[in-house]
PDB file of C-alpha atoms in Angstrom:
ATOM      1  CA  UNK G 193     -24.891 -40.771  10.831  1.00  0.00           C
ATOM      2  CA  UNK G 194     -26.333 -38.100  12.795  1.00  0.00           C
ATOM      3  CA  UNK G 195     -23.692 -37.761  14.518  1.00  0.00           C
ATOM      4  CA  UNK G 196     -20.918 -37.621  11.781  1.00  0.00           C
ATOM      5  CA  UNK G 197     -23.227 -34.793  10.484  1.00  0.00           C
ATOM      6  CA  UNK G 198     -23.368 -32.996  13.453  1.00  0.00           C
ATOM      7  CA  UNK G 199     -19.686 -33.303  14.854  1.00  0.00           C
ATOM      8  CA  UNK G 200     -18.929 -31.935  11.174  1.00  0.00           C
ATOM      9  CA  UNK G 201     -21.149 -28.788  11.762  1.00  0.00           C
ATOM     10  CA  UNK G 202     -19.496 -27.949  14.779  1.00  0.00           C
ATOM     11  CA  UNK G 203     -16.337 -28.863  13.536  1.00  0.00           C
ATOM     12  CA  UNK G 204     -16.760 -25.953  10.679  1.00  0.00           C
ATOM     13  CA  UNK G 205     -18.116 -23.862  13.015  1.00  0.00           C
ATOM     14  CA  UNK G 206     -14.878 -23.712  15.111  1.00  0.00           C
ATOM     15  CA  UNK G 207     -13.020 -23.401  12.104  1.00  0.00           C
ATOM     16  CA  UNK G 208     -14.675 -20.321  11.157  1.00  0.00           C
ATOM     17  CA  UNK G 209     -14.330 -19.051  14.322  1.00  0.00           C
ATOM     18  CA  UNK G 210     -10.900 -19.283  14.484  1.00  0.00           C
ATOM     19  CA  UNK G 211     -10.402 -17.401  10.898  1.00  0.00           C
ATOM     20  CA  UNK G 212     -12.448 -14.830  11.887  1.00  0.00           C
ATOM     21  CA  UNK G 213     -10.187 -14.982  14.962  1.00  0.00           C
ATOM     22  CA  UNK G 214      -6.803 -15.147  13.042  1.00  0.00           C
ATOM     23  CA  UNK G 215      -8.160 -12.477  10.833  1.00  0.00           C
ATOM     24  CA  UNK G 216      -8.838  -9.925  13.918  1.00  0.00           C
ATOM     25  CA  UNK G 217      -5.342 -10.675  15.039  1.00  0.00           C
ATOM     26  CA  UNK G 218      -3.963  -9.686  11.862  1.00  0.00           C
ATOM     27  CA  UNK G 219      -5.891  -6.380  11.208  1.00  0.00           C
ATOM     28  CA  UNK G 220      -5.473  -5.271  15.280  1.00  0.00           C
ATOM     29  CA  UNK G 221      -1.390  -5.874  14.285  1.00  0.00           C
ATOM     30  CA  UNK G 222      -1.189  -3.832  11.330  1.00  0.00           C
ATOM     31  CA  UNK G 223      -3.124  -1.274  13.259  1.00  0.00           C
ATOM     32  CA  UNK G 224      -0.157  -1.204  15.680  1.00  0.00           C
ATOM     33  CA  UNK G 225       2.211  -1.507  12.536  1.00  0.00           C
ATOM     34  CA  UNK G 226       0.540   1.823  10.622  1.00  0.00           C
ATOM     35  CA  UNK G 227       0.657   3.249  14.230  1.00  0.00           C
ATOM     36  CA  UNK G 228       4.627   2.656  14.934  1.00  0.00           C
ATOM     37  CA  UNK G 229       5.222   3.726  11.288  1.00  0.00           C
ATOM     38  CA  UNK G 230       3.868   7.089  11.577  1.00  0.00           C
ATOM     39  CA  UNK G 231       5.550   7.721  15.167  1.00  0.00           C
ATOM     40  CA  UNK G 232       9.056   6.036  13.278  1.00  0.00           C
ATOM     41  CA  UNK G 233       8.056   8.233   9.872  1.00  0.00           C
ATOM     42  CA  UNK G 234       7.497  11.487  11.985  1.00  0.00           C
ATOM     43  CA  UNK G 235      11.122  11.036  14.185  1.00  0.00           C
ATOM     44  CA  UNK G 236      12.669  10.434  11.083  1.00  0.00           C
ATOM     45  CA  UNK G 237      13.229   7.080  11.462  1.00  0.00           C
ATOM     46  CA  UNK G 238      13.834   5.807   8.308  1.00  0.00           C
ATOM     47  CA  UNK G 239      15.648   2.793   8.407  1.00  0.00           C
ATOM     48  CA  UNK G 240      12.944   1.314  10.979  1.00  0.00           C
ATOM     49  CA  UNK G 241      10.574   3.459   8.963  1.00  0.00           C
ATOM     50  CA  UNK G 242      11.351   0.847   6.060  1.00  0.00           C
ATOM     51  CA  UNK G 243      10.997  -2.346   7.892  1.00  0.00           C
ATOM     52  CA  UNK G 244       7.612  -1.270   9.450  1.00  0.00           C
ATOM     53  CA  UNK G 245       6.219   0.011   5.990  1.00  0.00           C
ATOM     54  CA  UNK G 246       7.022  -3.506   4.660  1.00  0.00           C
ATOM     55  CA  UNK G 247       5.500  -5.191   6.908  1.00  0.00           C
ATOM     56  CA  UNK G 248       2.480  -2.719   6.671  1.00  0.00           C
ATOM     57  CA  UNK G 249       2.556  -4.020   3.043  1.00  0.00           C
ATOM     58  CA  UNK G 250       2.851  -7.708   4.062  1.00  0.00           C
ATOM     59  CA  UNK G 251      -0.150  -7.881   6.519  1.00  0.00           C
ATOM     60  CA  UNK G 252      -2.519  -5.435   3.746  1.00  0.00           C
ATOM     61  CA  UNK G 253      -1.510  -8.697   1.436  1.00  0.00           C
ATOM     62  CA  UNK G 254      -2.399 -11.409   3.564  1.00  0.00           C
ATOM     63  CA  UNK G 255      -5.436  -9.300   4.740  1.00  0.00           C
ATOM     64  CA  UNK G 256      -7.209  -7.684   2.148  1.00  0.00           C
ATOM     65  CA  UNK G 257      -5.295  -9.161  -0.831  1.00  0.00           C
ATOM     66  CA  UNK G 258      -2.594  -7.307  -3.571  1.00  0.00           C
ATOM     67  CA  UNK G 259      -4.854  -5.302  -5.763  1.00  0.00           C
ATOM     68  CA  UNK G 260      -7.091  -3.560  -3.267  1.00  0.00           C
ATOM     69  CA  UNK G 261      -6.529   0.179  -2.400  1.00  0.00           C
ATOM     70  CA  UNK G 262      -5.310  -0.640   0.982  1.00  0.00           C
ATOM     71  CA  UNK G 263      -2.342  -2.533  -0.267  1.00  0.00           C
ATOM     72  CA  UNK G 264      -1.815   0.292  -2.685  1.00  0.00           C
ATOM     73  CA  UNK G 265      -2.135   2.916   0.220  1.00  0.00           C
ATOM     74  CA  UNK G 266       0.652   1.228   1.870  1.00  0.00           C
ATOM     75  CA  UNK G 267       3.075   0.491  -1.490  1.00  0.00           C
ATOM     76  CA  UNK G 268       2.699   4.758  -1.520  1.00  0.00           C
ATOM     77  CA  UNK G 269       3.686   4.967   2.385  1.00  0.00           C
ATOM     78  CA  UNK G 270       7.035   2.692   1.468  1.00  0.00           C
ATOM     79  CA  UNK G 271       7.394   4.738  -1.649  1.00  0.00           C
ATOM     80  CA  UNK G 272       7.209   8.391   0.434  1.00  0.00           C
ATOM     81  CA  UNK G 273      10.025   6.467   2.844  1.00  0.00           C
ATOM     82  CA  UNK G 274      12.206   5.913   0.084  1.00  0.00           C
ATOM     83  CA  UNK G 275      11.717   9.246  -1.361  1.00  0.00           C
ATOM     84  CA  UNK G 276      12.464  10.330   1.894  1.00  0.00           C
ATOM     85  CA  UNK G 277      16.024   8.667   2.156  1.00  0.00           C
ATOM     86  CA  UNK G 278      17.019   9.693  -1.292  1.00  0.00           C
ATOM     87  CA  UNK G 279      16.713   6.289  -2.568  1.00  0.00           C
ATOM     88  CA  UNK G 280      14.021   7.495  -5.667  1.00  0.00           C
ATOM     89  CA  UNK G 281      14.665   4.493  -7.535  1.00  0.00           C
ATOM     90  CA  UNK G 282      12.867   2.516  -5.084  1.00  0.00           C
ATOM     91  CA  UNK G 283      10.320   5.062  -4.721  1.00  0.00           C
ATOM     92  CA  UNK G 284       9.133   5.434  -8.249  1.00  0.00           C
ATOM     93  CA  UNK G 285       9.358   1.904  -8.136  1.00  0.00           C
ATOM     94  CA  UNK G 286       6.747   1.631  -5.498  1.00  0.00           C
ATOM     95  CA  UNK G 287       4.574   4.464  -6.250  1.00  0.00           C
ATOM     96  CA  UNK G 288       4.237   3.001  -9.648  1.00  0.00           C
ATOM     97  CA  UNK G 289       2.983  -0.417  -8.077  1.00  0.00           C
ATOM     98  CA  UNK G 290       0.163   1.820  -5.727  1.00  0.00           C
ATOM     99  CA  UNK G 291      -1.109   3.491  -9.593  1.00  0.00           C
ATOM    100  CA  UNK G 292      -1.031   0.324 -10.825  1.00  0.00           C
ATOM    101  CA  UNK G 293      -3.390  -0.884  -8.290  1.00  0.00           C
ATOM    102  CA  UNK G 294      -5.839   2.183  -8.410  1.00  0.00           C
ATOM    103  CA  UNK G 295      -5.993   2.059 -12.200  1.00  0.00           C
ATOM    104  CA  UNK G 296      -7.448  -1.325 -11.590  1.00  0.00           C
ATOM    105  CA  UNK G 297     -10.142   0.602 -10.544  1.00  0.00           C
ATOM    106  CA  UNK G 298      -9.774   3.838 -12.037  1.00  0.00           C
ATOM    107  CA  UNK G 299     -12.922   5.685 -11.732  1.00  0.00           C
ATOM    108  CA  UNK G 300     -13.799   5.275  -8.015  1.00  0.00           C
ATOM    109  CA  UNK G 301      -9.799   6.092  -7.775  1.00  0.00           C
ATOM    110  CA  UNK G 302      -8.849   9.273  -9.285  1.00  0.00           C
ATOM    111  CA  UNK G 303      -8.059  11.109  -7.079  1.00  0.00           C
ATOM    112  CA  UNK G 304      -5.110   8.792  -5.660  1.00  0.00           C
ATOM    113  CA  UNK G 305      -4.277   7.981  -8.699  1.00  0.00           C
ATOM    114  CA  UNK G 306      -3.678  12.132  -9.918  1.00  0.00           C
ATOM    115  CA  UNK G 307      -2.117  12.381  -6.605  1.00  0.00           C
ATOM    116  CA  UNK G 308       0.371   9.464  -6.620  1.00  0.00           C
ATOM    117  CA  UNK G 309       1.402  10.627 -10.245  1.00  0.00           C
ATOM    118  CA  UNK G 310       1.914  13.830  -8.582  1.00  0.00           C
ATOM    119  CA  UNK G 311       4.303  12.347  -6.748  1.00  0.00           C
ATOM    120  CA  UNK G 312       5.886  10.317  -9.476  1.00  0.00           C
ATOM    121  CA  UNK G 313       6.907  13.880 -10.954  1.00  0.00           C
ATOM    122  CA  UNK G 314       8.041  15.262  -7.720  1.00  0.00           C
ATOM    123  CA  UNK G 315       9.699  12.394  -7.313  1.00  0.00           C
ATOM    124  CA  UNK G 316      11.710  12.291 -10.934  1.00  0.00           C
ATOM    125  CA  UNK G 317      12.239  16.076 -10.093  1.00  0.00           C
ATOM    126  CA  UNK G 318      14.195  15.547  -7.052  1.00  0.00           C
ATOM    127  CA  UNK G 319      16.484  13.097  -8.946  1.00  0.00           C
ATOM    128  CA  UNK G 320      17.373  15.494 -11.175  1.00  0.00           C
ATOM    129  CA  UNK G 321      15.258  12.848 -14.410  1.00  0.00           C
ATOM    130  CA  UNK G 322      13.304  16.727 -15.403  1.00  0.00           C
ATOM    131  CA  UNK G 323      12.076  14.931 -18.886  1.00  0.00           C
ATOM    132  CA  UNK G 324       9.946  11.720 -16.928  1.00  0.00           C
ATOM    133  CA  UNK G 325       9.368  14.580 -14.289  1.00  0.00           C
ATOM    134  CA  UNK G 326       7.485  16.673 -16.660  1.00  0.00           C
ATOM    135  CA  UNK G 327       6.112  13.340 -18.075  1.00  0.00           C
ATOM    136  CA  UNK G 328       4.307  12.455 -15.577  1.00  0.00           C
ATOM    137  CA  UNK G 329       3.280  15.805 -13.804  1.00  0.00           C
ATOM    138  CA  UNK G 330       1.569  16.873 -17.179  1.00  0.00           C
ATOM    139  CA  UNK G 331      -0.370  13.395 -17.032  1.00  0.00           C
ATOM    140  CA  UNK G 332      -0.927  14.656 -13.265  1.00  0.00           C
ATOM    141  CA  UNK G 333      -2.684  17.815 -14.451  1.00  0.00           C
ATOM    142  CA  UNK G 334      -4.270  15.821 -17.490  1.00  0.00           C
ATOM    143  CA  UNK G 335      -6.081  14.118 -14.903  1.00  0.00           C
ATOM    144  CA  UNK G 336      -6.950  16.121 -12.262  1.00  0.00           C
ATOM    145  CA  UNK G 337      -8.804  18.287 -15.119  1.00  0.00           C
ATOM    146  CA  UNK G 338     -11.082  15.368 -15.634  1.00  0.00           C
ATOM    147  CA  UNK G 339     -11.965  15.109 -12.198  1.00  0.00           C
TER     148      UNK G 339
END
């Protein structure tokens, strides 16, 4: 019985081991991702820019999970891509997913969330939608007031 026990122990032991292993892996290759994004983001890369700032998004998922403010971080970083390429559908789309996030925890977030509204207006602005764009920079300013 002793045994049993004891081949179990080490048995969870190497298990652990190995997620804290997998877990490394993971964070060491979004560390390369967030790296090649910014080089691919500066050159004006956009197309790889995109497929690197998804799977930014991917590995902050599997890593820290879909409502912390890492995850959020990199929703923004795919939105400012898209803004980037014109396609501001898809941005406001994903800068509305970051404040969604922060709101979840909105007092130790206000400042990303005053600036990623911020961007929401810009954002509306450069697509010519002025009413949302006002919208959404006044609820910008109504913010940063309060903090």
């Amino acid at each position: 019985m002793k045994k049993i026990i004891l081949i179990f122990i080490v048995l969870q032991i190497s298990v652990f081991s190995l997620q804290a292993q997998d877990a490394s892996n993971e964070k060491a290759e979004l560390l390369r991702t967030n790296q090649e994004l910014g080089a691919s983001f500066k050159a004006e890369k956009w197309d790889e820019s995109l497929k690197l700032a998804q799977k930014a998004i991917n590995l902050n998922i599997k890593i820290y999970g879909e409502e912390t403010i890492e995850t959020a971080a990199a929703f923004k970083n795919l939105a400012i891509i898209y803004r980037a390429k014109k396609k501001f559908d898809d941005a406001i789309v994903n800068f509305q997913k970051a404040v969604k996030i922060y709101r979840l925890d909105a007092d130790k977030n206000e400042k990303s969330i005053v600036r990623t509204l911020y961007d929401v207006a810009v954002t509306y602005y450069l697509n010519e939608d002025f009413w949302q764009a006002n919208k959404f920079g006044l609820e910008s300013l109504s913010l940063a007031e309060k903090v």
